[in-house]
PDB file of C-alpha atoms in Angstrom:
ATOM      1  CA  MET A   1      26.136  59.387 -93.225  1.00 55.00           C
ATOM      2  CA  LEU A   2      28.412  59.999 -90.257  1.00 58.00           C
ATOM      3  CA  PRO A   3      27.014  61.717 -87.165  1.00 56.00           C
ATOM      4  CA  ASP A   4      28.163  65.192 -86.198  1.00 69.00           C
ATOM      5  CA  LEU A   5      31.640  64.598 -84.795  1.00 73.00           C
ATOM      6  CA  LYS A   6      31.207  67.333 -82.214  1.00 69.00           C
ATOM      7  CA  HIS A   7      28.390  65.348 -80.617  1.00 69.00           C
ATOM      8  CA  LEU A   8      29.982  61.903 -80.586  1.00 77.00           C
ATOM      9  CA  PRO A   9      30.577  60.479 -77.101  1.00 73.00           C
ATOM     10  CA  ASP A  10      34.136  60.544 -75.797  1.00 79.00           C
ATOM     11  CA  ARG A  11      34.321  56.750 -75.933  1.00 81.00           C
ATOM     12  CA  CYS A  12      34.446  56.945 -79.752  1.00 85.00           C
ATOM     13  CA  PHE A  13      37.903  58.524 -79.443  1.00 88.00           C
ATOM     14  CA  ALA A  14      39.127  56.258 -76.637  1.00 84.00           C
ATOM     15  CA  ARG A  15      41.847  53.639 -77.153  1.00 85.00           C
ATOM     16  CA  GLN A  16      42.386  50.127 -75.854  1.00 82.00           C
ATOM     17  CA  ASP A  17      45.642  51.417 -74.361  1.00 81.00           C
ATOM     18  CA  PRO A  18      44.846  54.724 -72.634  1.00 83.00           C
ATOM     19  CA  SER A  19      48.359  55.155 -71.226  1.00 81.00           C
ATOM     20  CA  ASP A  20      50.499  58.169 -72.044  1.00 80.00           C
ATOM     21  CA  ASP A  21      51.533  58.080 -75.706  1.00 79.00           C
ATOM     22  CA  ALA A  22      55.023  59.211 -74.733  1.00 78.00           C
ATOM     23  CA  PHE A  23      55.497  55.869 -72.975  1.00 77.00           C
ATOM     24  CA  PHE A  24      54.218  53.829 -75.938  1.00 79.00           C
ATOM     25  CA  TYR A  25      56.407  55.664 -78.432  1.00 74.00           C
ATOM     26  CA  SER A  26      59.499  55.817 -76.241  1.00 74.00           C
ATOM     27  CA  GLU A  27      60.738  52.683 -78.021  1.00 74.00           C
ATOM     28  CA  ALA A  28      61.945  53.250 -81.581  1.00 68.00           C
ATOM     29  CA  ARG A  29      60.089  51.032 -84.045  1.00 71.00           C
ATOM     30  CA  LYS A  30      62.052  51.260 -87.270  1.00 61.00           C
ATOM     31  CA  VAL A  31      59.601  49.412 -89.450  1.00 67.00           C
ATOM     32  CA  VAL A  32      57.441  50.610 -92.318  1.00 75.00           C
ATOM     33  CA  HIS A  33      53.685  50.418 -91.873  1.00 79.00           C
ATOM     34  CA  ILE A  34      52.712  49.760 -95.486  1.00 86.00           C
ATOM     35  CA  ASP A  35      54.345  47.379 -97.922  1.00 89.00           C
ATOM     36  CA  PRO A  36      56.542  48.285-100.942  1.00 90.00           C
ATOM     37  CA  GLY A  37      53.628  48.377-103.400  1.00 91.00           C
ATOM     38  CA  ALA A  38      51.633  50.828-101.322  1.00 91.00           C
ATOM     39  CA  ILE A  39      54.757  52.891-100.608  1.00 92.00           C
ATOM     40  CA  ALA A  40      55.458  53.178-104.339  1.00 92.00           C
ATOM     41  CA  ALA A  41      51.866  54.231-105.022  1.00 92.00           C
ATOM     42  CA  LEU A  42      51.979  56.866-102.269  1.00 94.00           C
ATOM     43  CA  THR A  43      55.341  58.239-103.387  1.00 95.00           C
ATOM     44  CA  ASP A  44      54.060  58.504-106.959  1.00 94.00           C
ATOM     45  CA  PHE A  45      50.960  60.353-105.787  1.00 95.00           C
ATOM     46  CA  LEU A  46      52.984  62.793-103.703  1.00 96.00           C
ATOM     47  CA  SER A  47      55.361  63.429-106.592  1.00 95.00           C
ATOM     48  CA  ARG A  48      52.388  64.757-108.564  1.00 95.00           C
ATOM     49  CA  GLN A  49      50.947  66.808-105.708  1.00 95.00           C
ATOM     50  CA  LEU A  50      53.948  68.497-104.098  1.00 96.00           C
ATOM     51  CA  ALA A  51      55.521  71.458-105.847  1.00 90.00           C
ATOM     52  CA  PRO A  52      59.352  71.327-105.677  1.00 91.00           C
ATOM     53  CA  GLY A  53      61.342  73.759-103.602  1.00 94.00           C
ATOM     54  CA  GLY A  54      58.761  74.288-100.889  1.00 96.00           C
ATOM     55  CA  THR A  55      58.540  73.958 -97.134  1.00 98.00           C
ATOM     56  CA  TYR A  56      56.774  70.804 -96.000  1.00 98.00           C
ATOM     57  CA  LEU A  57      55.561  69.347 -92.703  1.00 98.00           C
ATOM     58  CA  ASP A  58      55.500  65.587 -92.202  1.00 98.00           C
ATOM     59  CA  LEU A  59      52.915  65.294 -89.431  1.00 98.00           C
ATOM     60  CA  MET A  60      53.155  62.354 -87.017  1.00 95.00           C
ATOM     61  CA  SER A  61      56.454  61.491 -88.663  1.00 95.00           C
ATOM     62  CA  SER A  62      58.779  58.567 -88.002  1.00 93.00           C
ATOM     63  CA  TRP A  63      61.981  57.214 -89.516  1.00 91.00           C
ATOM     64  CA  ARG A  64      60.588  57.147 -93.074  1.00 91.00           C
ATOM     65  CA  SER A  65      58.341  59.699 -94.784  1.00 92.00           C
ATOM     66  CA  HIS A  66      57.752  58.067 -98.209  1.00 93.00           C
ATOM     67  CA  LEU A  67      58.161  61.432 -99.901  1.00 95.00           C
ATOM     68  CA  PRO A  68      59.528  61.496-103.470  1.00 94.00           C
ATOM     69  CA  PRO A  69      63.280  60.859-103.256  1.00 92.00           C
ATOM     70  CA  ASP A  70      64.052  63.750-105.590  1.00 90.00           C
ATOM     71  CA  LEU A  71      61.797  66.248-103.805  1.00 93.00           C
ATOM     72  CA  SER A  72      63.672  69.498-103.296  1.00 91.00           C
ATOM     73  CA  GLY A  73      62.770  71.753-100.432  1.00 94.00           C
ATOM     74  CA  TYR A  74      62.796  71.808 -96.642  1.00 97.00           C
ATOM     75  CA  VAL A  75      60.991  69.029 -94.756  1.00 97.00           C
ATOM     76  CA  THR A  76      60.212  69.284 -91.057  1.00 98.00           C
ATOM     77  CA  GLY A  77      59.084  66.193 -89.201  1.00 98.00           C
ATOM     78  CA  LEU A  78      56.836  66.267 -86.142  1.00 98.00           C
ATOM     79  CA  GLY A  79      56.628  62.969 -84.300  1.00 96.00           C
ATOM     80  CA  MET A  80      56.910  61.110 -81.019  1.00 93.00           C
ATOM     81  CA  ASN A  81      60.309  59.385 -81.062  1.00 94.00           C
ATOM     82  CA  ALA A  82      63.555  61.350 -81.325  1.00 95.00           C
ATOM     83  CA  GLU A  83      65.613  58.359 -82.463  1.00 95.00           C
ATOM     84  CA  GLU A  84      63.261  57.619 -85.350  1.00 95.00           C
ATOM     85  CA  LEU A  85      63.094  61.249 -86.436  1.00 96.00           C
ATOM     86  CA  ALA A  86      66.875  61.631 -86.320  1.00 96.00           C
ATOM     87  CA  ASP A  87      67.219  58.588 -88.575  1.00 96.00           C
ATOM     88  CA  ASN A  88      64.850  59.930 -91.250  1.00 95.00           C
ATOM     89  CA  PRO A  89      67.025  60.962 -94.234  1.00 95.00           C
ATOM     90  CA  GLN A  90      64.337  63.241 -95.721  1.00 96.00           C
ATOM     91  CA  LEU A  91      63.969  65.518 -92.712  1.00 97.00           C
ATOM     92  CA  ALA A  92      65.913  68.774 -92.594  1.00 97.00           C
ATOM     93  CA  ALA A  93      64.563  69.445 -89.103  1.00 98.00           C
ATOM     94  CA  TRP A  94      62.372  67.659 -86.593  1.00 97.00           C
ATOM     95  CA  VAL A  95      60.550  68.219 -83.339  1.00 97.00           C
ATOM     96  CA  VAL A  96      59.162  65.777 -80.770  1.00 97.00           C
ATOM     97  CA  HIS A  97      55.584  66.793 -80.046  1.00 96.00           C
ATOM     98  CA  ASP A  98      52.560  64.861 -78.753  1.00 95.00           C
ATOM     99  CA  LEU A  99      49.519  66.067 -80.704  1.00 95.00           C
ATOM    100  CA  ASN A 100      47.124  64.127 -78.509  1.00 94.00           C
ATOM    101  CA  ALA A 101      48.378  65.997 -75.455  1.00 94.00           C
ATOM    102  CA  GLU A 102      48.782  69.378 -77.195  1.00 96.00           C
ATOM    103  CA  PRO A 103      47.072  69.790 -80.582  1.00 96.00           C
ATOM    104  CA  ARG A 104      48.536  73.248 -81.180  1.00 97.00           C
ATOM    105  CA  LEU A 105      51.370  73.034 -83.684  1.00 98.00           C
ATOM    106  CA  PRO A 106      54.616  74.842 -82.757  1.00 97.00           C
ATOM    107  CA  PHE A 107      54.813  76.727 -86.067  1.00 98.00           C
ATOM    108  CA  GLU A 108      53.860  80.145 -87.361  1.00 98.00           C
ATOM    109  CA  ASP A 109      50.706  80.879 -89.339  1.00 98.00           C
ATOM    110  CA  ARG A 110      50.840  80.261 -93.092  1.00 98.00           C
ATOM    111  CA  HIS A 111      54.283  78.670 -92.923  1.00 98.00           C
ATOM    112  CA  PHE A 112      54.091  75.469 -95.001  1.00 98.00           C
ATOM    113  CA  ASP A 113      53.536  74.778 -98.691  1.00 98.00           C
ATOM    114  CA  ALA A 114      52.122  71.326 -97.864  1.00 98.00           C
ATOM    115  CA  VAL A 115      51.444  69.048 -94.906  1.00 98.00           C
ATOM    116  CA  THR A 116      51.340  65.255 -95.127  1.00 98.00           C
ATOM    117  CA  CYS A 117      50.109  62.728 -92.588  1.00 98.00           C
ATOM    118  CA  THR A 118      51.023  59.175 -93.535  1.00 95.00           C
ATOM    119  CA  VAL A 119      49.351  56.099 -91.979  1.00 93.00           C
ATOM    120  CA  SER A 120      48.886  57.817 -88.609  1.00 93.00           C
ATOM    121  CA  VAL A 121      45.571  59.669 -88.668  1.00 96.00           C
ATOM    122  CA  GLN A 122      43.833  56.766 -86.893  1.00 94.00           C
ATOM    123  CA  TYR A 123      45.707  57.629 -83.684  1.00 94.00           C
ATOM    124  CA  MET A 124      44.361  61.184 -83.343  1.00 95.00           C
ATOM    125  CA  ILE A 125      42.067  61.554 -80.344  1.00 93.00           C
ATOM    126  CA  ARG A 126      41.506  65.294 -81.015  1.00 94.00           C
ATOM    127  CA  PRO A 127      41.319  65.308 -84.817  1.00 95.00           C
ATOM    128  CA  LEU A 128      39.142  68.389 -85.279  1.00 95.00           C
ATOM    129  CA  GLU A 129      41.563  70.534 -83.274  1.00 96.00           C
ATOM    130  CA  ILE A 130      44.556  69.104 -85.125  1.00 97.00           C
ATOM    131  CA  PHE A 131      43.025  69.657 -88.562  1.00 98.00           C
ATOM    132  CA  ARG A 132      42.255  73.268 -87.616  1.00 97.00           C
ATOM    133  CA  GLU A 133      45.883  73.699 -86.607  1.00 98.00           C
ATOM    134  CA  VAL A 134      47.082  72.254 -89.910  1.00 98.00           C
ATOM    135  CA  ASN A 135      44.857  74.753 -91.682  1.00 98.00           C
ATOM    136  CA  ARG A 136      46.446  77.557 -89.666  1.00 98.00           C
ATOM    137  CA  VAL A 137      50.050  76.656 -90.532  1.00 98.00           C
ATOM    138  CA  LEU A 138      49.393  76.067 -94.236  1.00 98.00           C
ATOM    139  CA  LYS A 139      49.749  78.806 -96.813  1.00 98.00           C
ATOM    140  CA  PRO A 140      46.510  79.669 -98.640  1.00 97.00           C
ATOM    141  CA  GLY A 141      45.890  77.155-101.419  1.00 97.00           C
ATOM    142  CA  ALA A 142      48.352  74.632 -99.963  1.00 98.00           C
ATOM    143  CA  PRO A 143      47.355  70.952 -99.531  1.00 98.00           C
ATOM    144  CA  PHE A 144      46.957  68.698 -96.527  1.00 98.00           C
ATOM    145  CA  ILE A 145      47.361  65.098 -97.731  1.00 98.00           C
ATOM    146  CA  VAL A 146      46.244  62.272 -95.419  1.00 98.00           C
ATOM    147  CA  SER A 147      46.987  58.678 -96.374  1.00 96.00           C
ATOM    148  CA  PHE A 148      46.199  55.411 -94.627  1.00 95.00           C
ATOM    149  CA  SER A 149      45.837  51.700 -95.219  1.00 92.00           C
ATOM    150  CA  ASN A 150      44.268  48.802 -93.348  1.00 87.00           C
ATOM    151  CA  ARG A 151      47.103  48.400 -90.859  1.00 82.00           C
ATOM    152  CA  CYS A 152      47.484  50.037 -87.461  1.00 83.00           C
ATOM    153  CA  PHE A 153      48.534  49.555 -83.865  1.00 81.00           C
ATOM    154  CA  PRO A 154      45.041  48.561 -82.653  1.00 83.00           C
ATOM    155  CA  GLN A 155      45.812  49.391 -79.039  1.00 87.00           C
ATOM    156  CA  LYS A 156      46.420  53.039 -79.999  1.00 88.00           C
ATOM    157  CA  ALA A 157      43.820  53.504 -82.762  1.00 90.00           C
ATOM    158  CA  ILE A 158      40.604  55.194 -81.660  1.00 90.00           C
ATOM    159  CA  ALA A 159      37.578  52.961 -81.056  1.00 92.00           C
ATOM    160  CA  LEU A 160      35.644  54.629 -83.863  1.00 92.00           C
ATOM    161  CA  TRP A 161      38.351  53.679 -86.368  1.00 92.00           C
ATOM    162  CA  LEU A 162      38.414  50.048 -85.283  1.00 93.00           C
ATOM    163  CA  ALA A 163      34.634  49.799 -85.677  1.00 92.00           C
ATOM    164  CA  MET A 164      34.631  51.113 -89.251  1.00 92.00           C
ATOM    165  CA  THR A 165      35.229  49.723 -92.722  1.00 93.00           C
ATOM    166  CA  ASP A 166      37.781  51.171 -95.148  1.00 91.00           C
ATOM    167  CA  VAL A 167      35.047  53.072 -96.991  1.00 91.00           C
ATOM    168  CA  GLU A 168      33.812  54.529 -93.706  1.00 93.00           C
ATOM    169  CA  HIS A 169      37.374  55.546 -92.844  1.00 94.00           C
ATOM    170  CA  ILE A 170      37.448  57.685 -95.974  1.00 95.00           C
ATOM    171  CA  GLU A 171      34.223  59.425 -95.001  1.00 94.00           C
ATOM    172  CA  LEU A 172      35.475  59.918 -91.448  1.00 94.00           C
ATOM    173  CA  ILE A 173      38.659  61.652 -92.612  1.00 95.00           C
ATOM    174  CA  ARG A 174      36.692  63.774 -95.061  1.00 95.00           C
ATOM    175  CA  SER A 175      34.563  64.953 -92.136  1.00 93.00           C
ATOM    176  CA  TYR A 176      37.661  65.983 -90.158  1.00 95.00           C
ATOM    177  CA  PHE A 177      38.465  68.799 -92.601  1.00 95.00           C
ATOM    178  CA  GLY A 178      35.530  71.010 -91.651  1.00 89.00           C
ATOM    179  CA  ASP A 179      35.570  74.706 -92.569  1.00 91.00           C
ATOM    180  CA  GLY A 180      38.438  76.589 -94.158  1.00 96.00           C
ATOM    181  CA  TRP A 181      39.173  74.102 -96.931  1.00 97.00           C
ATOM    182  CA  ASP A 182      38.370  73.896-100.597  1.00 94.00           C
ATOM    183  CA  GLY A 183      36.555  70.759-101.777  1.00 90.00           C
ATOM    184  CA  VAL A 184      37.821  67.579-100.105  1.00 95.00           C
ATOM    185  CA  LEU A 185      39.010  64.877-102.502  1.00 94.00           C
ATOM    186  CA  SER A 186      39.662  61.193-101.947  1.00 94.00           C
ATOM    187  CA  GLN A 187      41.251  58.325-103.834  1.00 92.00           C
ATOM    188  CA  GLU A 188      41.297  54.570-103.362  1.00 89.00           C
ATOM    189  CA  ASN A 189      44.280  52.700-104.726  1.00 84.00           C
ATOM    190  CA  TYR A 190      44.697  48.942-104.709  1.00 78.00           C
ATOM    191  CA  PRO A 191      48.212  48.197-105.992  1.00 76.00           C
ATOM    192  CA  GLU A 192      48.548  44.648-107.319  1.00 76.00           C
ATOM    193  CA  SER A 193      49.601  42.257-104.548  1.00 77.00           C
ATOM    194  CA  ALA A 194      50.051  45.135-102.107  1.00 85.00           C
ATOM    195  CA  ASP A 195      48.357  46.847 -99.189  1.00 89.00           C
ATOM    196  CA  PRO A 196      45.388  49.023-100.130  1.00 91.00           C
ATOM    197  CA  LEU A 197      46.087  52.744-100.032  1.00 94.00           C
ATOM    198  CA  PHE A 198      43.530  55.451 -99.308  1.00 95.00           C
ATOM    199  CA  ILE A 199      44.237  59.164 -99.673  1.00 96.00           C
ATOM    200  CA  VAL A 200      42.090  62.089 -98.598  1.00 97.00           C
ATOM    201  CA  TRP A 201      43.248  65.631 -99.255  1.00 97.00           C
ATOM    202  CA  ALA A 202      42.153  69.238 -99.518  1.00 98.00           C
ATOM    203  CA  ASN A 203      43.724  72.661-100.048  1.00 98.00           C
ATOM    204  CA  ARG A 204      43.459  75.421 -97.514  1.00 98.00           C
ATOM    205  CA  SER A 205      41.007  78.006 -98.745  1.00 96.00           C
ATOM    206  CA  ALA A 206      42.568  81.094-100.276  1.00 90.00           C
ATOM    207  CA  GLY A 207      40.717  83.433 -97.922  1.00 72.00           C
TER     208      GLY A 207
END
């Protein structure tokens, strides 16, 4: 069982590279961070979870979102590199925002029908604050879907993440949700000859 996150020492959320994230992400890196098999599995999962015609937030977005190609609706991307965000064909709007410097999301309460965070949760140094903010901007009953694999930029992943196994990663993300969510679900997917894919998600409570 994981310890109470509120009482973990700060070093658990430190990174090998403690420099300003704005400097690290100032260079556009137009690469995908999971392979085609894992991308296909994620896109298929999202196609079954996201209702068409909604408003969606792609949290910690980049130049690709891996959302279903036929998804109708309005997608906003929030990320660190303007060039990458501008090159993302699925975004209707985007904003450059450093969540590690300012966890508060620049959106109104109960605004989005779903929020996704794809292969980036390992870089959050203030995850509990960020997850509370996601809860705030979601409509009641709307999902927050967090996916990850076994790849990362190790210099920017938190120390706790680097010290854990894949199974422990799932439990860590489940613990981030805290109060205000319906039951947290998780799924492990091992596409044949592809990167493993792990998904943890929950709906904002209706209250």
